[in-house]
PDB file of C-alpha atoms and ligand atoms in Angstrom:
ATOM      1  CA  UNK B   1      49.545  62.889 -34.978  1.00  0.00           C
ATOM      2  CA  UNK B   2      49.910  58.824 -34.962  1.00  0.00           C
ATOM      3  CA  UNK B   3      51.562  59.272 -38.111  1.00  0.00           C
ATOM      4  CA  UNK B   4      54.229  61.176 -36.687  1.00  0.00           C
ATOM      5  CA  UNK B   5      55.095  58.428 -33.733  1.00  0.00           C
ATOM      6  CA  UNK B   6      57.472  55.411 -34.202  1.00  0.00           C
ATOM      7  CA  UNK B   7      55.287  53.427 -32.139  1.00  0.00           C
ATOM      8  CA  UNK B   8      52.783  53.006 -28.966  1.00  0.00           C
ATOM      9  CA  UNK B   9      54.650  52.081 -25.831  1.00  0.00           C
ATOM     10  CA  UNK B  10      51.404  52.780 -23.511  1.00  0.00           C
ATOM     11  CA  UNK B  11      47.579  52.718 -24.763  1.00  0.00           C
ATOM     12  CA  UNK B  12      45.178  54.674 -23.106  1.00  0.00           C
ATOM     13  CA  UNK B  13      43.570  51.686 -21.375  1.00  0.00           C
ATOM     14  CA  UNK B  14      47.282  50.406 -20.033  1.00  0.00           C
ATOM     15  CA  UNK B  15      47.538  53.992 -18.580  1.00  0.00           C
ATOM     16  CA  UNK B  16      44.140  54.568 -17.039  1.00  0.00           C
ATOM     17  CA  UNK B  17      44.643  50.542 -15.105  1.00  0.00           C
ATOM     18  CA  UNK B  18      47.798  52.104 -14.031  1.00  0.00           C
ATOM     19  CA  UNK B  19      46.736  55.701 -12.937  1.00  0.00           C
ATOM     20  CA  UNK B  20      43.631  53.791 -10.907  1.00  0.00           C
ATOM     21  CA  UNK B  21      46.247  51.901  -9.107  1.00  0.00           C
ATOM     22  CA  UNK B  22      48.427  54.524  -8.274  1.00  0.00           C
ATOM     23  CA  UNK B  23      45.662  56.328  -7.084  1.00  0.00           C
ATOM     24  CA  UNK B  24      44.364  53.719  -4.583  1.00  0.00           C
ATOM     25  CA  UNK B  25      47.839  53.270  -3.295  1.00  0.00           C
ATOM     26  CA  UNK B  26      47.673  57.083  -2.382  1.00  0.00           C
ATOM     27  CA  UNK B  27      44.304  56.971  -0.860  1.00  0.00           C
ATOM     28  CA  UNK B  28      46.142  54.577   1.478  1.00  0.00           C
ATOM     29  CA  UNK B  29      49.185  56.016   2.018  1.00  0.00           C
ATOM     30  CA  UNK B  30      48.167  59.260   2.754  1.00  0.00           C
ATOM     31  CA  UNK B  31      44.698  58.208   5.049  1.00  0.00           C
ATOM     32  CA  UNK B  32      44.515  60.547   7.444  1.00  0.00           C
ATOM     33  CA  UNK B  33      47.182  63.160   6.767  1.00  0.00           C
ATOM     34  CA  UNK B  34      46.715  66.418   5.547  1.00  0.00           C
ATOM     35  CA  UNK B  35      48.172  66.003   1.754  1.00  0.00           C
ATOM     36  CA  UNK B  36      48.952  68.738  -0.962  1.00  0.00           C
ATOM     37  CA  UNK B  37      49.269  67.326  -4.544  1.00  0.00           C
ATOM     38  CA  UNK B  38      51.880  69.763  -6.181  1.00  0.00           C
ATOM     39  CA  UNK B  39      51.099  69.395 -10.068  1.00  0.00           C
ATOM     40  CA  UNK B  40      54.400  70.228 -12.506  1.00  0.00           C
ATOM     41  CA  UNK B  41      52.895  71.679 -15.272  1.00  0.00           C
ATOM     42  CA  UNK B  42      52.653  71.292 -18.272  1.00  0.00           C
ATOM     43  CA  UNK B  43      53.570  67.916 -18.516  1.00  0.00           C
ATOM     44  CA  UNK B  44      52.663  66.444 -15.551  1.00  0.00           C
ATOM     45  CA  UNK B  45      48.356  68.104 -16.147  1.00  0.00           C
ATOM     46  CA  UNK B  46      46.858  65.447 -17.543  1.00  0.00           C
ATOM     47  CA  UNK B  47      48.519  62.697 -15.636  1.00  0.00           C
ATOM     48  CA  UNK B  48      47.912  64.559 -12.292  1.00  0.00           C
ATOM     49  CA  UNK B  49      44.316  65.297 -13.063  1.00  0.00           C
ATOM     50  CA  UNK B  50      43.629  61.712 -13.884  1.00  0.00           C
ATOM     51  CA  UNK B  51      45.259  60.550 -10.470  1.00  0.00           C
ATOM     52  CA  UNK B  52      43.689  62.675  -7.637  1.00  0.00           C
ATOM     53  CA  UNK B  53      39.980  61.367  -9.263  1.00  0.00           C
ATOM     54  CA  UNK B  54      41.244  58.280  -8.174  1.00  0.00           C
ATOM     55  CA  UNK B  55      42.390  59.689  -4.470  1.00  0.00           C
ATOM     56  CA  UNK B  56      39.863  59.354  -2.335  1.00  0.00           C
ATOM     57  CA  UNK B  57      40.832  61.757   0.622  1.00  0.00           C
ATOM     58  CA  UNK B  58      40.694  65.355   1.293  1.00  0.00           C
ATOM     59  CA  UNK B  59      43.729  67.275  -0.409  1.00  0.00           C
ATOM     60  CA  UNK B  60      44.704  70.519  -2.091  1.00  0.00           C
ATOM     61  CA  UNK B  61      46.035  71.323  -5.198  1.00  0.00           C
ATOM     62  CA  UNK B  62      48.670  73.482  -6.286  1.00  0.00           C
ATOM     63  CA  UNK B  63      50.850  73.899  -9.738  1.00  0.00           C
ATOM     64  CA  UNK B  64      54.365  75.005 -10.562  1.00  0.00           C
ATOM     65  CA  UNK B  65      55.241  75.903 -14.219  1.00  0.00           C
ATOM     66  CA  UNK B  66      59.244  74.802 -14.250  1.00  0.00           C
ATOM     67  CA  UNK B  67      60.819  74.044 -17.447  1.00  0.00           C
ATOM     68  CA  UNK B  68      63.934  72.547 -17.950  1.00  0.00           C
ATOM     69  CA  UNK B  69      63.529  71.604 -21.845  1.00  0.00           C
ATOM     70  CA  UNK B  70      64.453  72.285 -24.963  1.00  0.00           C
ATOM     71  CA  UNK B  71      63.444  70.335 -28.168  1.00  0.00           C
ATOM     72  CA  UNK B  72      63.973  66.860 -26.912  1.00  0.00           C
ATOM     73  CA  UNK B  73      67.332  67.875 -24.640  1.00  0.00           C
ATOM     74  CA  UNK B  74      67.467  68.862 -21.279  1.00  0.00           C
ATOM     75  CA  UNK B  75      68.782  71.577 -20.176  1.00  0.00           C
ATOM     76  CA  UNK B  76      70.229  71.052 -17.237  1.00  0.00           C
ATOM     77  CA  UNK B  77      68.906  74.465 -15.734  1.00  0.00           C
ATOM     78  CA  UNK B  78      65.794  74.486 -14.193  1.00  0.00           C
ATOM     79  CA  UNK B  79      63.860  78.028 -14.526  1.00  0.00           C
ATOM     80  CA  UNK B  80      61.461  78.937 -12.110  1.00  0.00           C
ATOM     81  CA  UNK B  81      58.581  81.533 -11.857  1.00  0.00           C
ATOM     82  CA  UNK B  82      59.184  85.037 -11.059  1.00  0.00           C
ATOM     83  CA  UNK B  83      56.928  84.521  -7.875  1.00  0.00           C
ATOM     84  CA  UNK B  84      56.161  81.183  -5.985  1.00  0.00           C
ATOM     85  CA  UNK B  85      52.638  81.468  -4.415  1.00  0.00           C
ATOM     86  CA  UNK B  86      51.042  78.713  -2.518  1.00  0.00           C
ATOM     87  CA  UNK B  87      48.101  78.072   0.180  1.00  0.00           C
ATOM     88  CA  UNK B  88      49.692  77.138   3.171  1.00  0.00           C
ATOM     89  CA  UNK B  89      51.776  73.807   3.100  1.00  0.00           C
ATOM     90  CA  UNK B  90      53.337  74.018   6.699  1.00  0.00           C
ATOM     91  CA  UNK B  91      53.051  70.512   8.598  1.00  0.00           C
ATOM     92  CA  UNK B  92      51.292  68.882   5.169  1.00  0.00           C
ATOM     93  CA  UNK B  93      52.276  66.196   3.037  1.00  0.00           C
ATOM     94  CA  UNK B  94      53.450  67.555  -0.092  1.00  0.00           C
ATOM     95  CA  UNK B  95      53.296  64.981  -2.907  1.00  0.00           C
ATOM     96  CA  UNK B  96      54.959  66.469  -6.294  1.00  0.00           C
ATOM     97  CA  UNK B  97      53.442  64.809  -9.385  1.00  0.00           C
ATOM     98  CA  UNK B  98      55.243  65.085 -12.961  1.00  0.00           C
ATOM     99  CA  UNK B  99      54.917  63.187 -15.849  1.00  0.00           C
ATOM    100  CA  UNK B 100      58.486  61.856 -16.264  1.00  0.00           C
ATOM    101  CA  UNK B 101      61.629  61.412 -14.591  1.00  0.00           C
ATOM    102  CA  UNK B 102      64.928  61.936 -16.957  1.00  0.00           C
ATOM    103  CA  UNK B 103      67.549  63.103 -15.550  1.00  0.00           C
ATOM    104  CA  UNK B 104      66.625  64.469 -12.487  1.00  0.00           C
ATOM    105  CA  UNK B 105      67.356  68.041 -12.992  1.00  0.00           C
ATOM    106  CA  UNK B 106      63.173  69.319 -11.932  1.00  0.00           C
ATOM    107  CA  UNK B 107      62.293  67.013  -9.130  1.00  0.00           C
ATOM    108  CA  UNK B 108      65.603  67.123  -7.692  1.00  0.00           C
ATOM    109  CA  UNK B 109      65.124  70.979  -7.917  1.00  0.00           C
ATOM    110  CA  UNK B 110      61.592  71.509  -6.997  1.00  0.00           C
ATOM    111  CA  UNK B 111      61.930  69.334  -4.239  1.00  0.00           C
ATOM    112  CA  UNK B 112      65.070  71.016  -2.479  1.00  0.00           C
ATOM    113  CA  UNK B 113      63.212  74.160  -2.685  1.00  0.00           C
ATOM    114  CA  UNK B 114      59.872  73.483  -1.717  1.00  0.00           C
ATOM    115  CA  UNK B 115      61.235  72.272   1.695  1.00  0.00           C
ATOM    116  CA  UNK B 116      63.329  74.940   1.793  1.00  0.00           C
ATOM    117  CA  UNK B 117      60.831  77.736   1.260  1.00  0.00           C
ATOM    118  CA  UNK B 118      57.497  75.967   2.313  1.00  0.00           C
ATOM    119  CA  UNK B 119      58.339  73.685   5.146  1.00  0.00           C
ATOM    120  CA  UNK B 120      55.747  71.132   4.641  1.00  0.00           C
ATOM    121  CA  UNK B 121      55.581  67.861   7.122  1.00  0.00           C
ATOM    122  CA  UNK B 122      57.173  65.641   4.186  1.00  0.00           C
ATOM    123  CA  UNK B 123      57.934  65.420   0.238  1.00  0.00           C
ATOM    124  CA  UNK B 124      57.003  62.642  -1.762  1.00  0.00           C
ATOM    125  CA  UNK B 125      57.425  62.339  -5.585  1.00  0.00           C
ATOM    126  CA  UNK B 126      55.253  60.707  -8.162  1.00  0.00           C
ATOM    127  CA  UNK B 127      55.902  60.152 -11.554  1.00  0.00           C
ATOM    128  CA  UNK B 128      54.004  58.392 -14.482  1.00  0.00           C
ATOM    129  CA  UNK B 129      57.494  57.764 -16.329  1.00  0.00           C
ATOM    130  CA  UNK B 130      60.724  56.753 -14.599  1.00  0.00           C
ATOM    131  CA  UNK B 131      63.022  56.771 -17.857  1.00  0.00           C
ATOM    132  CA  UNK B 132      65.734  54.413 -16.939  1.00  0.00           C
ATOM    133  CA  UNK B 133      69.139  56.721 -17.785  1.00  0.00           C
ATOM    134  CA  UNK B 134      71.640  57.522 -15.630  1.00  0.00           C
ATOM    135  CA  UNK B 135      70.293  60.667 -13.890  1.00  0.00           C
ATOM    136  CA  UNK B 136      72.077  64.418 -13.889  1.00  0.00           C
ATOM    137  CA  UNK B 137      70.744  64.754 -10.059  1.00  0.00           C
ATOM    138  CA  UNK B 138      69.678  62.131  -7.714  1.00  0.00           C
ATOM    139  CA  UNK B 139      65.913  61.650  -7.486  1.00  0.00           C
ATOM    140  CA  UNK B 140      64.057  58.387  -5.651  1.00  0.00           C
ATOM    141  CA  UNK B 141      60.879  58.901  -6.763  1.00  0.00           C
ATOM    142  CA  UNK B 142      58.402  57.325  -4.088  1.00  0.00           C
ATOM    143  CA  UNK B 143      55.572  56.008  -6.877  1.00  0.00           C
ATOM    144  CA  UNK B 144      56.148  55.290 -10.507  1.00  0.00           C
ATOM    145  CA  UNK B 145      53.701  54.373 -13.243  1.00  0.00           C
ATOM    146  CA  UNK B 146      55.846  52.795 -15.501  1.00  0.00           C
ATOM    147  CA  UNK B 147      59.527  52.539 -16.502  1.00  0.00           C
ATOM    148  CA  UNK B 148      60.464  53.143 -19.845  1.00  0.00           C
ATOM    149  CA  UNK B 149      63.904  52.959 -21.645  1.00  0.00           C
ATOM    150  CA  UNK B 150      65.831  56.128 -22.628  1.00  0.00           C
ATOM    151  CA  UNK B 151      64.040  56.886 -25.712  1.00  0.00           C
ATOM    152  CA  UNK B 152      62.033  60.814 -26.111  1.00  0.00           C
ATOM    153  CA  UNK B 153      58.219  59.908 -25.805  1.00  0.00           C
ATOM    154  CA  UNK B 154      54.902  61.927 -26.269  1.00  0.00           C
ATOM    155  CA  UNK B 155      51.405  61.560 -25.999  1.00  0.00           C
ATOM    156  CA  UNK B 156      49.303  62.302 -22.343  1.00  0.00           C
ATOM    157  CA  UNK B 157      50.861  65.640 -20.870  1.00  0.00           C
ATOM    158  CA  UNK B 158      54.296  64.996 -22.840  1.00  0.00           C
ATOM    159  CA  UNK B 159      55.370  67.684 -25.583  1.00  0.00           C
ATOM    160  CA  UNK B 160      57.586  68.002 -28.408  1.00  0.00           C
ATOM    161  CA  UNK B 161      58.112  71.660 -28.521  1.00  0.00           C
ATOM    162  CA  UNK B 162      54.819  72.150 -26.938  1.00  0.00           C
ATOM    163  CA  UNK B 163      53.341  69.413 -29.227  1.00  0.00           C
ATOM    164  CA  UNK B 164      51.553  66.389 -28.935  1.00  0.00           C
ATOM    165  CA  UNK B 165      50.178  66.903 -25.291  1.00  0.00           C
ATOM    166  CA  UNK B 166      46.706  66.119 -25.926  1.00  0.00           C
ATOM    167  CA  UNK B 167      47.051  62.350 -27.553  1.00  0.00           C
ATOM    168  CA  UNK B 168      45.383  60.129 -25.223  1.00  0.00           C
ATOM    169  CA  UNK B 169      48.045  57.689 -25.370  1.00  0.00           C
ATOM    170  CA  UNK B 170      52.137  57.508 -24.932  1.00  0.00           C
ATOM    171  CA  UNK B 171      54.675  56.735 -27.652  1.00  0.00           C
ATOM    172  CA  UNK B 172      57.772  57.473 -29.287  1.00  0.00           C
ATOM    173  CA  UNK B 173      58.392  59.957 -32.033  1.00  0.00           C
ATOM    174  CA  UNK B 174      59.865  59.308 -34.995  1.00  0.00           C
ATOM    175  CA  UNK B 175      63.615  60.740 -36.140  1.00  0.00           C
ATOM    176  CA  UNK B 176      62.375  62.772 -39.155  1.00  0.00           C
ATOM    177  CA  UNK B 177      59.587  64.778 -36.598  1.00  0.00           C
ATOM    178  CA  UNK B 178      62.564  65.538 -34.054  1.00  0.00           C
TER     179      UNK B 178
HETATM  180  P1  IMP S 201      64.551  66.116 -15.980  1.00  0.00           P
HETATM  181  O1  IMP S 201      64.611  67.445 -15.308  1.00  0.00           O
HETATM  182  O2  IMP S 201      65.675  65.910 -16.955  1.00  0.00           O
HETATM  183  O3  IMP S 201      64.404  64.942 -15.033  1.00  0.00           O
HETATM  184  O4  IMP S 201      63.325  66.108 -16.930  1.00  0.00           O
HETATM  185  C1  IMP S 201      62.072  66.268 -16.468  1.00  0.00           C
HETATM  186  C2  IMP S 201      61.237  67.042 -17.472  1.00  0.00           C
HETATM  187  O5  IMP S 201      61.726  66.958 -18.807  1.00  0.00           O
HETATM  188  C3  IMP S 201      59.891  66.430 -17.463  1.00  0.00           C
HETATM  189  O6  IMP S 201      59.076  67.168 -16.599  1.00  0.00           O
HETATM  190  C4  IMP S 201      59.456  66.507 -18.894  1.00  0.00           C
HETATM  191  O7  IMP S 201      58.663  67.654 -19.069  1.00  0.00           O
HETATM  192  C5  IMP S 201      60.709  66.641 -19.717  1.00  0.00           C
HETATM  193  N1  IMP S 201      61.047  65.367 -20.407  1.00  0.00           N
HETATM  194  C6  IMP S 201      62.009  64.487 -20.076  1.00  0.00           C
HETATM  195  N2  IMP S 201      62.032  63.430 -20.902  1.00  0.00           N
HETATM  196  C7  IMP S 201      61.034  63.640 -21.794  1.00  0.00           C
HETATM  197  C8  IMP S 201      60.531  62.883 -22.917  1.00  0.00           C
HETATM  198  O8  IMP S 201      60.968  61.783 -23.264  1.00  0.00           O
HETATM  199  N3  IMP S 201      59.498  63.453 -23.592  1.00  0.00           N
HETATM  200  C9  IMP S 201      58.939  64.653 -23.241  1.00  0.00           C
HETATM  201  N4  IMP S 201      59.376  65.371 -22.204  1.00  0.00           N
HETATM  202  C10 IMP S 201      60.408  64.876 -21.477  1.00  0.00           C
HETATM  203 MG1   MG S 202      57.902  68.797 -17.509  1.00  0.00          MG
END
């Protein structure tokens, strides 16, 4: 699979310094609330499951399977499940974890209707990747790993056509694989 990338834009030590910092930060933040990590899968698995070891409070987990991609293009539409089921995120703090930011389309989404259907206390979003692009939909995301410039990356939780996922670290495919 390292053949097939252009280059390495984060090794796995550069994310796991980052993803320990993010998670401290949290454990902070969030001290004494009641907080619900929301994990956007399938991209955002392995970077959520790496940061809530690194949260050191009480919290629930749920996941969301949205897509909004295809190939290495968004969309624009987000689909959602046929059913949305949830514990109980009424007067919690939801935080909504994905792997990247692009242009906007999911977070802006799953954020709207999360408050609109769940009602939790507040919505905060983190994201390992804020790709800087001018965005479809307006997003602030609250915590950000790392910026990176508008190029299509793989590598921890991101895919190429469902590809590429499981390498430990994050780069950029080359032309002739796309
Ligand atoms: P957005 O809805 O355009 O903001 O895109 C968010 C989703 O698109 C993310 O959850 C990713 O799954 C996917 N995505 C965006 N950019 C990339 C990329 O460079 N590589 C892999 N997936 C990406
Ligand atoms: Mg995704």
């Amino acid at each position: 699979m390292r053949d097939d990338l252009e280059s390495v834009l984060f090794p796995e030590e550069q994310i796991a310094d980052r993803v320990k910092e993010l998670g401290l930060q949290l454990s902070q933040d969030f001290a004494g609330r009641d907080l619900s990590v929301l994990i956007l899968l399938h991209g955002g698995m392995m970077f959520a499951a790496d940061l809530i070891r690194h949260i050191s409070l009480p919290l629930t987990v749920e996941t969301l399977a949205v897509a909004s991609y295809k190939g290495e293009q968004s969309s624009g539409q987000l689909e959602w499940p046929k059913e949305l089921r949830f514990g109980d995120l009424q007067g919690r703090d939801l935080l909504i974890v994905d792997d990247i930011l692009d242009t906007g389309t999911t977070l802006s989404g799953v954020r709207e209707r999360m408050g609109e259907e769940f009602h939790p206390e507040s919505i905060q979003v983190c994201v390992l990747l804020d790709k800087l692009r001018p965005r479809i939909r307006h997003v602030e995301p609250d915590y950000v790993g790392f910026e990176v410039e508008d190029v299509f990356v793989v590598g921890y939780g991101l895919d190429y056509n469902a590809r590429y996922r499981n390498l430990p670290y994050i780069g950029v495919l080359k032309e002739e694989c796309i």
